[in-house]
XYZ file of C-alpha atoms in Angstrom:
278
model
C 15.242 -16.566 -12.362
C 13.752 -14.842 -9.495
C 11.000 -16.955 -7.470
C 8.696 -15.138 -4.833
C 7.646 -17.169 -1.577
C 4.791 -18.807 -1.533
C 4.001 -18.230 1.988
C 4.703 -16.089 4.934
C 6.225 -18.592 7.043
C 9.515 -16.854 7.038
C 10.735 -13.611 6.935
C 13.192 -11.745 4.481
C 14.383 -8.499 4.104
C 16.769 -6.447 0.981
C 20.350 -8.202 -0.012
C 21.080 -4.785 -0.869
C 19.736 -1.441 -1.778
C 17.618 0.354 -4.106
C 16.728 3.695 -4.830
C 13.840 5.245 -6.817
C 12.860 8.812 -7.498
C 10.137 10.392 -8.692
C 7.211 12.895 -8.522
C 4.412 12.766 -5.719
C 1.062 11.947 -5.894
C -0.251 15.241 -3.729
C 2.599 17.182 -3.330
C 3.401 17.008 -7.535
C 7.143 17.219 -5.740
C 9.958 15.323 -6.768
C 11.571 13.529 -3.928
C 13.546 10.378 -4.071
C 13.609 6.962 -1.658
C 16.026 4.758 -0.753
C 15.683 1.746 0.867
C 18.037 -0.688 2.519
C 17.885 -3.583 5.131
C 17.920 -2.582 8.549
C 19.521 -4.477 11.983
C 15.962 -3.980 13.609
C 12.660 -5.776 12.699
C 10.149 -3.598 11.805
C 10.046 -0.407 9.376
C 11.868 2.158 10.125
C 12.192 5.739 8.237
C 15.035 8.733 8.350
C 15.216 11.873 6.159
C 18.069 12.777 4.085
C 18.270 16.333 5.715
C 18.353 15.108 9.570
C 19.982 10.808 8.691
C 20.493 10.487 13.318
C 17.023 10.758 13.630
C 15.603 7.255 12.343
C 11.718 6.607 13.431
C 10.091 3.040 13.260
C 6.959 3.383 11.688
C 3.840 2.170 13.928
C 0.171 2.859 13.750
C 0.199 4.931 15.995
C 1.823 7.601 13.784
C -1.177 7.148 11.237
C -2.262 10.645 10.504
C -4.484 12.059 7.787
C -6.041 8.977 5.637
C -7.668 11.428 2.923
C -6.866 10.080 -0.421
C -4.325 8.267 1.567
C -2.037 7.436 4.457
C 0.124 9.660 5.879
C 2.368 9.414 9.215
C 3.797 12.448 11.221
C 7.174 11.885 12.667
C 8.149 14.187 15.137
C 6.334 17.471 13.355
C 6.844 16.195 10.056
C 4.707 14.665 7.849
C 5.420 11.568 5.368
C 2.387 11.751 2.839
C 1.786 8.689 0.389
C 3.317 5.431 2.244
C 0.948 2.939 1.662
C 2.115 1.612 -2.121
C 5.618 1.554 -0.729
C 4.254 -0.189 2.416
C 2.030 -2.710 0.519
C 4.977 -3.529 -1.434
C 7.325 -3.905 1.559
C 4.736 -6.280 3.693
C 3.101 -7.903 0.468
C 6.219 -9.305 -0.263
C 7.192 -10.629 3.294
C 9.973 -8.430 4.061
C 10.904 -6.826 7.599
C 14.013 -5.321 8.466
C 13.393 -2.313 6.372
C 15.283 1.305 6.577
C 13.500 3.586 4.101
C 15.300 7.020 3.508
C 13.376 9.787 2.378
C 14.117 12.931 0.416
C 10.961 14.963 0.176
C 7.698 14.997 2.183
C 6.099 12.010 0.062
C 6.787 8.501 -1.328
C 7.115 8.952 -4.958
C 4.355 7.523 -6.954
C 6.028 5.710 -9.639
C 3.654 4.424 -12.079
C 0.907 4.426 -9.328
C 1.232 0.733 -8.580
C 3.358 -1.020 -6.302
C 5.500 -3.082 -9.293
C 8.216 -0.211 -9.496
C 9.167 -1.495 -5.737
C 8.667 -4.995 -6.588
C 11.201 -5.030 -9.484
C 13.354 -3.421 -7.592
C 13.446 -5.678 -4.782
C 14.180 -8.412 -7.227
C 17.472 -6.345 -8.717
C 19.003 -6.847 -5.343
C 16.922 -9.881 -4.594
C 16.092 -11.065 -0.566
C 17.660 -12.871 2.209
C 16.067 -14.456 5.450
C 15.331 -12.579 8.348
C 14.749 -13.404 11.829
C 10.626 -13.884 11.699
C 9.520 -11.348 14.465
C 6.454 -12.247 16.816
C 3.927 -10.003 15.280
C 4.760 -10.830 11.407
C 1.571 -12.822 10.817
C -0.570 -11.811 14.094
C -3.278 -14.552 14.588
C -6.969 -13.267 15.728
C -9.405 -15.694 17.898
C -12.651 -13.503 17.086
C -13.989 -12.044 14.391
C -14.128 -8.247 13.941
C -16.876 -6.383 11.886
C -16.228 -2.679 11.402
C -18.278 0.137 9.599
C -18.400 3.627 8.280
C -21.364 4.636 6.757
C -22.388 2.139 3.898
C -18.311 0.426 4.064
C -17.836 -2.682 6.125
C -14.994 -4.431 6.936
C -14.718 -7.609 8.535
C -11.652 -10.131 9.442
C -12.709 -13.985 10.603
C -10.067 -16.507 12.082
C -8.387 -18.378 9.437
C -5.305 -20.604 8.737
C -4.492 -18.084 5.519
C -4.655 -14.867 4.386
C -7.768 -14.714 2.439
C -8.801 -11.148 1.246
C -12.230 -10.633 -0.154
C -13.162 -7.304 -1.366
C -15.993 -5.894 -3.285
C -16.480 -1.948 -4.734
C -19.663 -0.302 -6.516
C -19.520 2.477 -8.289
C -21.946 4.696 -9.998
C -19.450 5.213 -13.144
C -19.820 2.212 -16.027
C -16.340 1.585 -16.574
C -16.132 0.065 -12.903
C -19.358 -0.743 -11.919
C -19.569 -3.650 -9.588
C -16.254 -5.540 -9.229
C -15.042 -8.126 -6.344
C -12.077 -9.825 -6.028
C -10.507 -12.784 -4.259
C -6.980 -14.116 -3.470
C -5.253 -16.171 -0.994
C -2.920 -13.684 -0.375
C 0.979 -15.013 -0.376
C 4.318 -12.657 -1.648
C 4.267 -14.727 -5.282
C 0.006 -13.892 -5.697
C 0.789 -10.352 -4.556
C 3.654 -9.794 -7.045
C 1.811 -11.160 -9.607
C -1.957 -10.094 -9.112
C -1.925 -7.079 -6.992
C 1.515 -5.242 -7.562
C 0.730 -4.070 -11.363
C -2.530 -3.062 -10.096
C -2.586 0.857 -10.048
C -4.336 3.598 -8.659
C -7.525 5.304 -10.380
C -9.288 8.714 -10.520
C -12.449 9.940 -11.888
C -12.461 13.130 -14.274
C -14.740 14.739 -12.901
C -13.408 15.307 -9.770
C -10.023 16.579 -11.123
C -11.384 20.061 -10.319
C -12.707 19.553 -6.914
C -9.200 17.618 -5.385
C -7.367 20.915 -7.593
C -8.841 23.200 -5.356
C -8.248 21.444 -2.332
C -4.755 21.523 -3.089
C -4.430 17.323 -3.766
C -3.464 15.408 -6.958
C -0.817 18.280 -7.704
C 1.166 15.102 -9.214
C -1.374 13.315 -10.638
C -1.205 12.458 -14.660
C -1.681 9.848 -17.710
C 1.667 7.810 -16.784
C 0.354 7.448 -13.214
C -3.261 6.696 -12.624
C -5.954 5.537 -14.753
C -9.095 7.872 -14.963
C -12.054 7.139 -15.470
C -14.455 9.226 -17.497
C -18.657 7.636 -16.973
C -18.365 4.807 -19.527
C -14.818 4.575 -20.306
C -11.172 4.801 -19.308
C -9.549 8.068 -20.427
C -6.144 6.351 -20.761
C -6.816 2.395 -21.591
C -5.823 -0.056 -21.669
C -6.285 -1.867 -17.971
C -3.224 -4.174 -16.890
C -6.524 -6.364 -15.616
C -10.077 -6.040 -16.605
C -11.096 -5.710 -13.082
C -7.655 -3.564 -12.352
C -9.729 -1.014 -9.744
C -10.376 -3.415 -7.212
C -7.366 -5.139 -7.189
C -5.791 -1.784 -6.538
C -7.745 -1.199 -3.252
C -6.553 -4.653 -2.270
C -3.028 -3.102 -2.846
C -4.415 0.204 -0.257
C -6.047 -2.540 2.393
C -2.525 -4.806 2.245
C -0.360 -1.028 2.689
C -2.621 -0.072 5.674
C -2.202 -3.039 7.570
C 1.685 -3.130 7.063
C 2.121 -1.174 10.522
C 0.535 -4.345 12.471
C 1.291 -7.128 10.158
C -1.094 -9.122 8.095
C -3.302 -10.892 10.482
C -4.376 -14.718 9.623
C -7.823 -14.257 8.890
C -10.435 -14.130 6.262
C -11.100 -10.198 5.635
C -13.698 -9.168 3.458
C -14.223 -5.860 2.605
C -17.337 -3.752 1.021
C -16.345 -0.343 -0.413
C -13.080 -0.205 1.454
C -11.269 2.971 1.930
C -7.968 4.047 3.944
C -10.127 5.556 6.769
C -11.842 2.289 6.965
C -8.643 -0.015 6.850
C -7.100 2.051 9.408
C -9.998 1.035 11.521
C -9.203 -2.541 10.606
C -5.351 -1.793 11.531
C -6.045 -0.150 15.519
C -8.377 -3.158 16.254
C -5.843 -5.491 15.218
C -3.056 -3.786 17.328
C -5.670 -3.562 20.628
């Protein structure tokens, strides 16, 4: 049976390949993924229409973070990476080529567990463990926008705290702990997926987003209740923006630190992720 680390004191990449397909989140395209190990450390992405041009992915590529992370590679735009991403670094792998047919990651079921059971088809394999895999801090950071704070302290771990409020009574106040490792992000985070709220269906229509969106891919909330129950964890919603914080720091690597986070956002991790690099 398959056994996740528990630790990121090594490095692994893909014993083989994989390939998903599906429809995007935004876009409400299909486009399809594969990914592979590559000979370089790092992340590195290609698109099936032009396979020479291969570009490693780095924060400084980060475009838009509306409703979430995109990266522009030489004019073009890769909308929807951080699941895919969050997977990929949650589960200590480096080494990575992902191959992309379409102008977003496919969505899947709106978690990252798609990835993750796919990754254990073809299983792992040590990797040389590059520099930056685990970057270390020696002062704390505090970061804000608005009312959202985000904060990462010196530590021996990877300790994530994160906290959300919402007005709506089927989320309410929620906060969430783990000592983050690739076995506690397969089996606490991974599952967890991404959420909505009815009433702004109409709003993100118009603006052209959530083309994609549906039932068999994100939970929605409605005020008091979940529009398409059950949860996969009573407190599912804010283990999925633990999944969003883990996919936005991919690009720099998961620092050792404490980071606690109030009403996080991808904005407000991509904060987190360019103080880190500096």
């Amino acid at each position: 049976m398959f056994s996740w680390p528990t630790n990121y004191d090594s490095c692994y990449t893909l014993a083989g390949s994989i390939y998903k397909e599906g429809i995007g989140l935004h876009s409400g395209e299909k486009t399809s993924v594969k990914i592979s190990a590559y000979e370089k450390e790092g992340f590195y992405v290609s698109f099936r229409d032009k396979p020479e041009e291969i570009f490693k992915l780095t924060q400084d590529l980060i475009g838009s973070t509306m409703l979430c992370t995109a990266v522009k590679l030489k004019g073009r735009n890769l909308y929807t990476i951080e699941h895919l991403l969050s997977s990929i670094a949650g589960c200590g792998l480096s080494y990575i080529h992902i191959e992309v047919d379409g102008k977003e990651i496919p969505l899947l079921d709106g978690s990252a567990i798609q990835w993750v059971k796919a990754f254990e088809e073809v299983g792992i394999k040590k990797a040389p463990k590059p520099d930056n895999f685990c970057p270390e801090i020696n002062k704390s950071i505090i970061l804000n926008k608005e009312d959202s704070v985000i904060a990462a302290t010196p530590a021996e771990k990877i300790t994530i705290i994160s906290t959300i409020s919402f007005p709506y009574k089927a989320i309410g106040n929620q906060t969430f702990v783990i000592d983050l490792n690739p076995k506690s992000f397969v089996e606490m985070i991974a599952p967890a997926r991404t959420f909505g709220f009815k009433d702004q269906f109409q709003e993100l229509s118009e603006l052209g987003l959530i083309k994609g969106g549906s039932l068999e891919n994100a939970l929605v909330c409605d005020g008091e209740k979940w529009v398409n129950p059950p949860l996969r964890f009573d407190n599912e919603p804010i283990r999925h923006k633990v999944l969003d914080l883990i996919g936005d720091l991919a690009l720099v690597g998961l620092p050792k630190a404490q980071i606690l986070v109030y009403k996080g956002s991808h904005s407000l991790n991509a904060l987190l992720a360019s103080s880190l690099r500096n």
